[in-house]
Amino acid sequence: MRINIVRLMERLATLAKIGAIDHGGCSRLALSDADRDGRDLVVRWMRELDLEVSIDGIGNVVAVLAGAADGAPVMTGSHIDTVATGGRFDGNLGVLAGLEVIQTLRDAGVRPQRSLAVAFFTNEEGARYAPDMLGSLVYAGGLSLPEALDIRGVDGTRLGDELVRIGYAGASTVGVIKPHAFVELHIEQGPVLEIKRTSIGVVERVQGISWKEYTVSGRSNHAGTTPMSMRHDSAVVAAQITTLVRDLALRMGGDQVGTVGRIALHPNLVNVIASRAVLTVDLRNTVESALAQAEAELEASIKAAAAREQVDVTSRTLVRLEPVEFDAELVATVERVARQLGHSTMRMPSGAGHDAQMMARICPTAMIFIPSRDGLSHNPREYSSAEEIEAGAEVLLTTLLELTHTL
Ligand code: HGY
Ligand code: MN
Ligand code: MN
């Protein structure tokens, strides 16, 4: 059995037309109309394969190919929501490759021993509603459904209302299918595999993530008349926080990364000293103690910057996830299968968050990476070649065949 790479590339291209933006990218923010249209398309493909499709209370969609034997299914999948300037492969590859594996079995008239499921989870990106990996977090029991439905987005909308609006407030109980195992195929979204000229990334862990939103409250005043000694300028402190984050990450070294991705000034006018700045800080590290240290050091530096400018700074935590180790045996299976198929492999951590890190809370879980050209992602120019995609999908197929005792 071989996956049909032409069909898989066609599906990726068809899905990418929904919410298409320049340079081949996609914009399908969670629970937007574009997300709804993308969901409708993938659910149609699932139904065309006669899979048993269920939609749960947070909008996760699970499609099952029944196996010959009873018991929990082996599951694969990812997400189909994207950031506003996303690529066509982030998340989408894992869902459509899973669908391709199932269609390959169907075409060959092969029924797996264990049932095989492919899923997509709601709001993996967290760009509109925090936290990220929300649907899989609720699926794994890490956040209650009522709390999740009450989350407010960056646009002020309530998550549960948007879920109803797009028609994906499903009836099935969240997490009712506890998988026997979970394997996710994903693009690396970084430069390592390309630099190392390696085809398959065998992901051992996902780094810890800390997202905080800071509100800096200064005093708006006239840009022309206010002496520099009398300013309480929230924009200046926001800029200082941005460079503090960069300096902290460089000083800590290792896997430490830090990003200020969102800054909003109020009133955001050319001749008014900003009274308020709202900004986000994304800190990540593979080592929990280092991540905690980075958070503590940043807090101290922000306090000092606020005191110098005599502004007030408050913060709220949007996401705090510790590093997650994947199942050693399943990781070894992915590595062995990839090598048996003749692919070069390397073990590595994931810099990005994934639904797999949530599924690891409830079942043995592993991930398969393929290279990203120039390490680009969360960028419309995100690209992986058909050859790289075929290699990843073949490793996924063979791993799933083994896990479902279909080999
Ligand atoms: O932020 C992340 O790592 C993921 O793309 N949600
Ligand atoms: Mn992703
Ligand atoms: Mn992403």
Tab-separated table of C-alpha atoms and ligand atoms in Angstrom:
chain	number	residue	atom	x	y	z
A	1	MET	CA	0.000	0.000	0.000
A	2	ARG	CA	1.360	3.445	-0.916
A	3	ILE	CA	-0.258	6.793	-0.187
A	4	ASN	CA	-1.442	8.695	-3.261
A	5	ILE	CA	0.702	11.823	-3.125
A	6	VAL	CA	-1.090	13.464	-6.062
A	7	ARG	CA	-4.410	13.168	-4.238
A	8	LEU	CA	-2.877	14.444	-0.994
A	9	MET	CA	-1.298	17.470	-2.723
A	10	GLU	CA	-4.612	18.190	-4.458
A	11	ARG	CA	-6.481	18.129	-1.157
A	12	LEU	CA	-3.885	20.426	0.436
A	13	ALA	CA	-4.288	22.821	-2.507
A	14	THR	CA	-8.098	22.683	-2.387
A	15	LEU	CA	-8.180	23.382	1.354
A	16	ALA	CA	-5.619	26.171	0.877
A	17	LYS	CA	-8.058	27.965	-1.436
A	18	ILE	CA	-10.266	28.611	1.598
A	19	GLY	CA	-9.045	31.782	3.263
A	20	ALA	CA	-6.313	32.062	0.609
A	21	ILE	CA	-3.937	35.038	0.963
A	22	ASP	CA	-0.934	36.163	-1.147
A	23	HIS	CA	2.139	33.940	-1.639
A	24	GLY	CA	0.154	30.724	-1.251
A	25	GLY	CA	-0.802	31.172	2.373
A	26	CYS	CA	-4.023	30.853	4.347
A	27	SER	CA	-5.922	32.947	6.818
A	28	ARG	CA	-8.471	30.817	8.692
A	29	LEU	CA	-8.571	32.147	12.250
A	30	ALA	CA	-10.350	29.798	14.644
A	31	LEU	CA	-14.168	29.912	14.397
A	32	SER	CA	-14.106	32.471	11.583
A	33	ASP	CA	-16.221	32.015	8.436
A	34	ALA	CA	-13.099	30.740	6.685
A	35	ASP	CA	-12.542	28.195	9.474
A	36	ARG	CA	-16.150	27.097	9.085
A	37	ASP	CA	-15.700	26.661	5.326
A	38	GLY	CA	-12.480	24.700	5.856
A	39	ARG	CA	-14.217	22.479	8.418
A	40	ASP	CA	-17.159	21.891	6.085
A	41	LEU	CA	-14.802	20.787	3.308
A	42	VAL	CA	-12.806	18.368	5.471
A	43	VAL	CA	-15.953	16.945	7.084
A	44	ARG	CA	-17.341	16.375	3.565
A	45	TRP	CA	-14.195	14.455	2.646
A	46	MET	CA	-14.533	12.430	5.856
A	47	ARG	CA	-18.159	11.586	5.081
A	48	GLU	CA	-17.321	10.663	1.489
A	49	LEU	CA	-15.056	7.992	2.990
A	50	ASP	CA	-18.003	6.641	5.006
A	51	LEU	CA	-16.234	7.414	8.264
A	52	GLU	CA	-18.186	7.794	11.482
A	53	VAL	CA	-17.864	11.538	12.081
A	54	SER	CA	-18.510	13.078	15.507
A	55	ILE	CA	-18.380	16.754	16.506
A	56	ASP	CA	-17.935	17.474	20.206
A	57	GLY	CA	-18.930	20.370	22.459
A	58	ILE	CA	-15.784	22.406	21.707
A	59	GLY	CA	-15.969	21.726	17.975
A	60	ASN	CA	-13.324	19.013	17.740
A	61	VAL	CA	-14.100	16.653	14.844
A	62	VAL	CA	-13.183	12.945	15.021
A	63	ALA	CA	-13.749	10.572	12.088
A	64	VAL	CA	-13.398	6.821	12.692
A	65	LEU	CA	-12.726	3.938	10.318
A	66	ALA	CA	-14.069	0.964	12.260
A	67	GLY	CA	-11.600	-1.863	12.785
A	68	ALA	CA	-12.255	-5.595	12.743
A	69	ALA	CA	-11.587	-5.819	16.477
A	70	ASP	CA	-13.172	-3.898	19.342
A	71	GLY	CA	-11.188	-1.446	21.434
A	72	ALA	CA	-9.955	2.109	21.402
A	73	PRO	CA	-8.872	3.499	18.034
A	74	VAL	CA	-5.413	4.577	17.078
A	75	MET	CA	-5.738	8.293	16.316
A	76	THR	CA	-3.920	10.729	14.089
A	77	GLY	CA	-4.715	14.329	13.249
A	78	SER	CA	-3.847	17.959	13.932
A	79	HIS	CA	-5.597	21.290	13.241
A	80	ILE	CA	-6.967	23.214	10.251
A	81	ASP	CA	-7.258	26.656	11.824
A	82	THR	CA	-4.367	28.962	10.907
A	83	VAL	CA	-2.827	32.232	12.061
A	84	ALA	CA	-3.889	35.288	10.026
A	85	THR	CA	-0.712	35.139	7.934
A	86	GLY	CA	-0.380	31.368	7.912
A	87	GLY	CA	0.881	28.798	5.452
A	88	ARG	CA	-1.015	25.934	3.873
A	89	PHE	CA	0.806	23.101	5.635
A	90	ASP	CA	0.819	24.004	9.363
A	91	GLY	CA	-1.745	21.612	10.870
A	92	ASN	CA	-3.498	20.954	7.569
A	93	LEU	CA	-0.823	18.443	6.576
A	94	GLY	CA	-1.446	16.262	9.629
A	95	VAL	CA	-5.196	16.166	9.103
A	96	LEU	CA	-5.129	15.546	5.351
A	97	ALA	CA	-2.305	12.996	5.567
A	98	GLY	CA	-4.403	11.141	8.138
A	99	LEU	CA	-7.338	11.212	5.744
A	100	GLU	CA	-5.032	10.009	2.953
A	101	VAL	CA	-3.911	7.045	5.083
A	102	ILE	CA	-7.534	6.058	5.623
A	103	GLN	CA	-8.382	6.423	1.936
A	104	THR	CA	-5.339	4.320	1.056
A	105	LEU	CA	-6.720	1.539	3.279
A	106	ARG	CA	-10.193	1.949	1.781
A	107	ASP	CA	-8.833	1.839	-1.781
A	108	ALA	CA	-6.926	-1.360	-0.941
A	109	GLY	CA	-10.039	-2.870	0.647
A	110	VAL	CA	-8.096	-3.320	3.881
A	111	ARG	CA	-9.898	-3.144	7.211
A	112	PRO	CA	-7.576	-2.333	10.106
A	113	GLN	CA	-7.615	-4.604	13.133
A	114	ARG	CA	-7.812	-1.674	15.529
A	115	SER	CA	-10.098	1.195	14.525
A	116	LEU	CA	-8.300	4.168	13.016
A	117	ALA	CA	-9.397	7.755	13.667
A	118	VAL	CA	-8.402	11.088	12.145
A	119	ALA	CA	-9.228	14.279	14.042
A	120	PHE	CA	-8.916	18.019	13.820
A	121	PHE	CA	-8.966	20.059	17.018
A	122	THR	CA	-10.456	23.478	17.569
A	123	ASN	CA	-8.335	26.634	17.929
A	124	GLU	CA	-4.891	25.061	17.939
A	125	GLU	CA	-3.261	28.373	17.031
A	126	GLY	CA	-4.505	30.443	19.936
A	127	ALA	CA	-4.105	33.567	17.790
A	128	ARG	CA	-7.739	34.653	18.232
A	129	TYR	CA	-8.583	32.858	21.496
A	130	ALA	CA	-5.935	31.948	24.079
A	131	PRO	CA	-4.778	29.416	25.084
A	132	ASP	CA	-3.489	27.670	22.001
A	133	MET	CA	-4.121	23.947	21.554
A	134	LEU	CA	-7.483	24.728	23.198
A	135	GLY	CA	-9.623	21.999	21.597
A	136	SER	CA	-7.135	19.249	22.381
A	137	LEU	CA	-6.597	20.665	25.906
A	138	VAL	CA	-10.329	20.322	26.593
A	139	TYR	CA	-10.318	16.904	24.866
A	140	ALA	CA	-7.540	15.757	27.230
A	141	GLY	CA	-9.391	17.093	30.287
A	142	GLY	CA	-7.022	20.022	30.917
A	143	LEU	CA	-9.737	22.693	30.785
A	144	SER	CA	-13.468	22.410	31.435
A	145	LEU	CA	-15.862	22.909	28.533
A	146	PRO	CA	-17.814	25.768	30.219
A	147	GLU	CA	-14.567	27.660	30.928
A	148	ALA	CA	-13.423	27.163	27.340
A	149	LEU	CA	-16.732	28.346	25.890
A	150	ASP	CA	-16.523	31.542	27.974
A	151	ILE	CA	-13.086	32.568	26.663
A	152	ARG	CA	-13.014	36.056	25.087
A	153	GLY	CA	-11.024	36.541	21.900
A	154	VAL	CA	-8.698	39.401	20.991
A	155	ASP	CA	-11.720	40.759	19.073
A	156	GLY	CA	-13.983	40.620	22.148
A	157	THR	CA	-16.123	37.763	20.869
A	158	ARG	CA	-17.058	34.865	23.165
A	159	LEU	CA	-15.690	31.555	21.928
A	160	GLY	CA	-18.908	29.624	22.599
A	161	ASP	CA	-21.003	32.132	20.634
A	162	GLU	CA	-18.706	31.880	17.614
A	163	LEU	CA	-18.795	28.078	17.812
A	164	VAL	CA	-22.598	28.167	17.614
A	165	ARG	CA	-22.489	30.793	14.861
A	166	ILE	CA	-20.368	28.586	12.579
A	167	GLY	CA	-22.448	25.499	13.385
A	168	TYR	CA	-19.797	23.443	15.180
A	169	ALA	CA	-21.093	23.340	18.752
A	170	GLY	CA	-21.331	19.576	18.525
A	171	ALA	CA	-23.393	17.145	20.536
A	172	SER	CA	-20.820	14.475	21.274
A	173	THR	CA	-19.118	14.408	24.657
A	174	VAL	CA	-15.647	15.930	24.593
A	175	GLY	CA	-12.913	13.326	24.838
A	176	VAL	CA	-15.333	10.402	24.788
A	177	ILE	CA	-12.955	8.490	22.484
A	178	LYS	CA	-9.778	7.828	24.456
A	179	PRO	CA	-7.256	6.788	21.805
A	180	HIS	CA	-5.055	3.719	22.105
A	181	ALA	CA	-2.242	5.923	20.762
A	182	PHE	CA	-1.883	9.268	18.956
A	183	VAL	CA	0.595	10.108	16.170
A	184	GLU	CA	0.712	13.559	14.550
A	185	LEU	CA	2.487	14.439	11.301
A	186	HIS	CA	3.523	18.107	11.154
A	187	ILE	CA	5.961	20.379	9.360
A	188	GLU	CA	8.933	21.261	11.554
A	189	GLN	CA	8.294	25.008	11.236
A	190	GLY	CA	11.994	25.562	11.926
A	191	PRO	CA	15.325	25.290	10.056
A	192	VAL	CA	16.931	22.242	11.696
A	193	LEU	CA	15.952	19.372	9.360
A	194	GLU	CA	16.818	21.440	6.294
A	195	ILE	CA	20.219	22.471	7.718
A	196	LYS	CA	20.961	18.881	8.753
A	197	ARG	CA	19.681	17.599	5.345
A	198	THR	CA	17.485	15.113	7.195
A	199	SER	CA	14.128	13.878	5.877
A	200	ILE	CA	12.265	12.888	9.031
A	201	GLY	CA	12.250	14.523	12.460
A	202	VAL	CA	11.509	12.081	15.286
A	203	VAL	CA	10.045	14.393	17.906
A	204	GLU	CA	10.899	13.464	21.495
A	205	ARG	CA	9.366	16.427	23.336
A	206	VAL	CA	7.591	19.759	23.044
A	207	GLN	CA	9.112	22.746	24.817
A	208	GLY	CA	7.339	24.622	27.608
A	209	ILE	CA	5.288	27.703	26.653
A	210	SER	CA	4.551	30.873	28.638
A	211	TRP	CA	2.222	33.510	27.132
A	212	LYS	CA	1.490	36.671	29.150
A	213	GLU	CA	-0.449	39.794	28.246
A	214	TYR	CA	0.862	43.028	29.817
A	215	THR	CA	-1.151	46.238	30.173
A	216	VAL	CA	1.021	49.335	30.645
A	217	SER	CA	-0.941	52.338	31.944
A	218	GLY	CA	0.731	55.742	31.544
A	219	ARG	CA	-0.741	59.171	30.946
A	220	SER	CA	-1.774	60.500	27.570
A	221	ASN	CA	-0.648	64.021	26.882
A	222	HIS	CA	0.190	66.371	24.058
A	223	ALA	CA	3.173	65.215	21.980
A	224	GLY	CA	4.301	68.797	21.423
A	225	THR	CA	3.812	70.558	24.709
A	226	THR	CA	4.772	67.928	27.277
A	227	PRO	CA	8.371	68.301	28.501
A	228	MET	CA	10.314	65.013	28.269
A	229	SER	CA	10.844	65.102	32.063
A	230	MET	CA	7.087	65.047	32.656
A	231	ARG	CA	6.102	62.080	30.509
A	232	HIS	CA	4.610	58.763	31.561
A	233	ASP	CA	4.751	57.156	28.180
A	234	SER	CA	3.350	53.610	27.934
A	235	ALA	CA	4.714	53.207	24.400
A	236	VAL	CA	8.273	53.655	25.699
A	237	VAL	CA	7.817	50.947	28.327
A	238	ALA	CA	6.241	48.616	25.740
A	239	ALA	CA	9.295	49.143	23.548
A	240	GLN	CA	11.600	48.516	26.512
A	241	ILE	CA	9.773	45.256	27.303
A	242	THR	CA	10.239	44.193	23.679
A	243	THR	CA	14.012	44.676	23.832
A	244	LEU	CA	14.173	43.204	27.355
A	245	VAL	CA	12.604	39.997	25.993
A	246	ARG	CA	15.160	39.818	23.179
A	247	ASP	CA	18.126	40.533	25.511
A	248	LEU	CA	16.883	37.976	28.063
A	249	ALA	CA	16.617	35.200	25.458
A	250	LEU	CA	20.089	35.959	24.065
A	251	ARG	CA	21.578	36.130	27.561
A	252	MET	CA	20.012	32.796	28.622
A	253	GLY	CA	20.997	31.012	25.414
A	254	GLY	CA	20.283	27.293	25.031
A	255	ASP	CA	16.743	26.696	23.764
A	256	GLN	CA	15.402	29.949	25.281
A	257	VAL	CA	13.307	32.001	22.858
A	258	GLY	CA	11.241	35.112	23.471
A	259	THR	CA	8.828	37.078	21.310
A	260	VAL	CA	6.648	40.155	21.597
A	261	GLY	CA	4.128	39.452	18.849
A	262	ARG	CA	1.288	41.835	19.624
A	263	ILE	CA	1.441	45.502	20.729
A	264	ALA	CA	-1.624	47.761	20.755
A	265	LEU	CA	-1.293	51.429	21.736
A	266	HIS	CA	-4.145	53.633	22.863
A	267	PRO	CA	-5.170	56.025	21.453
A	268	ASN	CA	-2.551	55.139	18.797
A	269	LEU	CA	-2.396	58.666	17.335
A	270	VAL	CA	0.612	60.483	15.942
A	271	ASN	CA	0.442	63.493	18.279
A	272	VAL	CA	-0.725	61.861	21.524
A	273	ILE	CA	1.521	60.260	24.125
A	274	ALA	CA	0.031	56.781	24.494
A	275	SER	CA	-1.913	56.321	27.721
A	276	ARG	CA	-2.024	52.552	27.376
A	277	ALA	CA	-0.055	49.776	25.744
A	278	VAL	CA	-1.281	46.158	25.660
A	279	LEU	CA	1.344	43.661	24.553
A	280	THR	CA	1.985	39.902	24.642
A	281	VAL	CA	5.162	38.051	25.589
A	282	ASP	CA	5.775	34.480	24.367
A	283	LEU	CA	8.634	32.720	26.241
A	284	ARG	CA	9.596	29.105	25.531
A	285	ASN	CA	12.249	26.651	26.675
A	286	THR	CA	12.685	22.880	26.662
A	287	VAL	CA	13.793	23.031	30.321
A	288	GLU	CA	11.085	23.948	32.852
A	289	SER	CA	13.466	25.466	35.434
A	290	ALA	CA	15.038	27.696	32.752
A	291	LEU	CA	11.612	28.835	31.548
A	292	ALA	CA	10.597	29.692	35.127
A	293	GLN	CA	13.855	31.608	35.565
A	294	ALA	CA	13.253	33.555	32.356
A	295	GLU	CA	9.771	34.503	33.569
A	296	ALA	CA	11.106	35.677	36.928
A	297	GLU	CA	13.919	37.737	35.405
A	298	LEU	CA	11.555	39.383	32.953
A	299	GLU	CA	9.122	40.298	35.746
A	300	ALA	CA	11.911	42.021	37.688
A	301	SER	CA	13.097	43.977	34.638
A	302	ILE	CA	9.568	45.088	33.762
A	303	LYS	CA	9.008	46.281	37.331
A	304	ALA	CA	12.178	48.418	37.121
A	305	ALA	CA	11.198	49.853	33.719
A	306	ALA	CA	7.745	50.754	35.050
A	307	ALA	CA	9.231	52.495	38.082
A	308	ARG	CA	11.585	54.582	35.924
A	309	GLU	CA	8.736	55.820	33.712
A	310	GLN	CA	6.302	55.962	36.646
A	311	VAL	CA	3.666	53.914	34.853
A	312	ASP	CA	1.580	51.020	36.126
A	313	VAL	CA	1.981	47.520	34.647
A	314	THR	CA	-0.446	44.649	35.169
A	315	SER	CA	-0.308	41.222	33.534
A	316	ARG	CA	-2.446	38.168	32.964
A	317	THR	CA	-1.283	34.699	32.010
A	318	LEU	CA	-2.723	33.450	28.720
A	319	VAL	CA	-0.874	30.126	28.531
A	320	ARG	CA	1.538	28.257	30.818
A	321	LEU	CA	2.458	24.746	29.688
A	322	GLU	CA	5.405	22.748	30.965
A	323	PRO	CA	7.591	20.799	28.512
A	324	VAL	CA	6.026	17.473	27.432
A	325	GLU	CA	7.961	14.246	26.801
A	326	PHE	CA	6.491	11.869	24.186
A	327	ASP	CA	6.176	8.113	24.696
A	328	ALA	CA	9.669	6.587	24.354
A	329	GLU	CA	8.432	3.353	22.801
A	330	LEU	CA	6.259	5.131	20.235
A	331	VAL	CA	9.078	7.552	19.435
A	332	ALA	CA	11.338	4.552	18.799
A	333	THR	CA	8.656	3.025	16.538
A	334	VAL	CA	8.486	6.193	14.434
A	335	GLU	CA	12.281	6.232	14.178
A	336	ARG	CA	12.485	2.536	13.197
A	337	VAL	CA	9.679	2.826	10.619
A	338	ALA	CA	11.271	5.884	9.032
A	339	ARG	CA	14.620	4.135	8.759
A	340	GLN	CA	13.027	0.949	7.403
A	341	LEU	CA	11.499	3.126	4.677
A	342	GLY	CA	14.989	4.383	3.892
A	343	HIS	CA	14.677	7.896	5.320
A	344	SER	CA	17.359	9.759	7.266
A	345	THR	CA	16.119	10.639	10.747
A	346	MET	CA	17.083	12.753	13.709
A	347	ARG	CA	15.586	13.046	17.171
A	348	MET	CA	14.616	16.563	18.132
A	349	PRO	CA	12.383	18.734	20.324
A	350	SER	CA	9.466	20.705	18.929
A	351	GLY	CA	9.798	24.482	19.184
A	352	ALA	CA	6.111	24.918	18.358
A	353	GLY	CA	3.147	23.779	20.393
A	354	HIS	CA	0.998	20.982	18.984
A	355	ASP	CA	-2.208	19.108	19.757
A	356	ALA	CA	-0.008	16.061	20.346
A	357	GLN	CA	1.325	17.636	23.538
A	358	MET	CA	-2.209	17.554	24.916
A	359	MET	CA	-2.992	14.046	23.677
A	360	ALA	CA	0.173	12.892	25.485
A	361	ARG	CA	-1.804	13.459	28.708
A	362	ILE	CA	-4.237	10.654	27.842
A	363	CYS	CA	-2.399	8.149	25.640
A	364	PRO	CA	1.029	7.206	24.240
A	365	THR	CA	1.852	9.931	21.730
A	366	ALA	CA	4.553	10.785	19.195
A	367	MET	CA	5.115	13.176	16.278
A	368	ILE	CA	6.687	13.006	12.840
A	369	PHE	CA	8.310	16.137	11.353
A	370	ILE	CA	9.191	16.952	7.763
A	371	PRO	CA	11.453	19.861	6.737
A	372	SER	CA	10.252	23.441	6.263
A	373	ARG	CA	11.998	25.409	3.513
A	374	ASP	CA	14.123	28.187	5.065
A	375	GLY	CA	12.568	27.151	8.383
A	376	LEU	CA	9.605	29.382	7.568
A	377	SER	CA	6.167	29.019	9.181
A	378	HIS	CA	3.394	31.293	10.401
A	379	ASN	CA	4.271	32.941	7.106
A	380	PRO	CA	2.402	32.574	3.781
A	381	ARG	CA	5.628	31.397	2.142
A	382	GLU	CA	5.690	28.247	4.325
A	383	TYR	CA	6.691	25.372	2.018
A	384	SER	CA	7.465	21.652	2.013
A	385	SER	CA	7.953	19.718	-1.232
A	386	ALA	CA	5.698	16.907	-2.481
A	387	GLU	CA	8.650	14.555	-1.974
A	388	GLU	CA	9.053	15.616	1.673
A	389	ILE	CA	5.300	15.372	2.222
A	390	GLU	CA	5.190	11.919	0.650
A	391	ALA	CA	8.003	10.738	2.941
A	392	GLY	CA	6.186	12.014	6.024
A	393	ALA	CA	2.879	10.535	4.957
A	394	GLU	CA	4.474	7.154	4.216
A	395	VAL	CA	6.025	7.097	7.703
A	396	LEU	CA	2.613	7.982	9.121
A	397	LEU	CA	0.903	5.255	7.055
A	398	THR	CA	3.341	2.550	8.093
A	399	THR	CA	3.347	3.604	11.744
A	400	LEU	CA	-0.456	3.584	11.846
A	401	LEU	CA	-0.634	0.221	10.066
A	402	GLU	CA	1.663	-1.188	12.711
A	403	LEU	CA	-0.239	0.363	15.618
A	404	THR	CA	-3.557	-0.929	14.275
A	405	HIS	CA	-2.029	-4.401	13.702
A	406	THR	CA	-2.869	-4.136	10.029
A	407	LEU	CA	0.620	-4.880	8.791
B	1	HGY	O1	2.148	28.746	19.149
B	1	HGY	C1	2.373	27.632	18.725
B	1	HGY	O2	3.423	27.095	18.932
B	1	HGY	C2	1.348	26.896	17.892
B	1	HGY	O3	1.532	27.285	16.553
B	1	HGY	N1	0.023	27.181	18.316
B	2	MN	MN	0.496	23.610	13.934
B	3	MN	MN	0.860	27.118	14.001
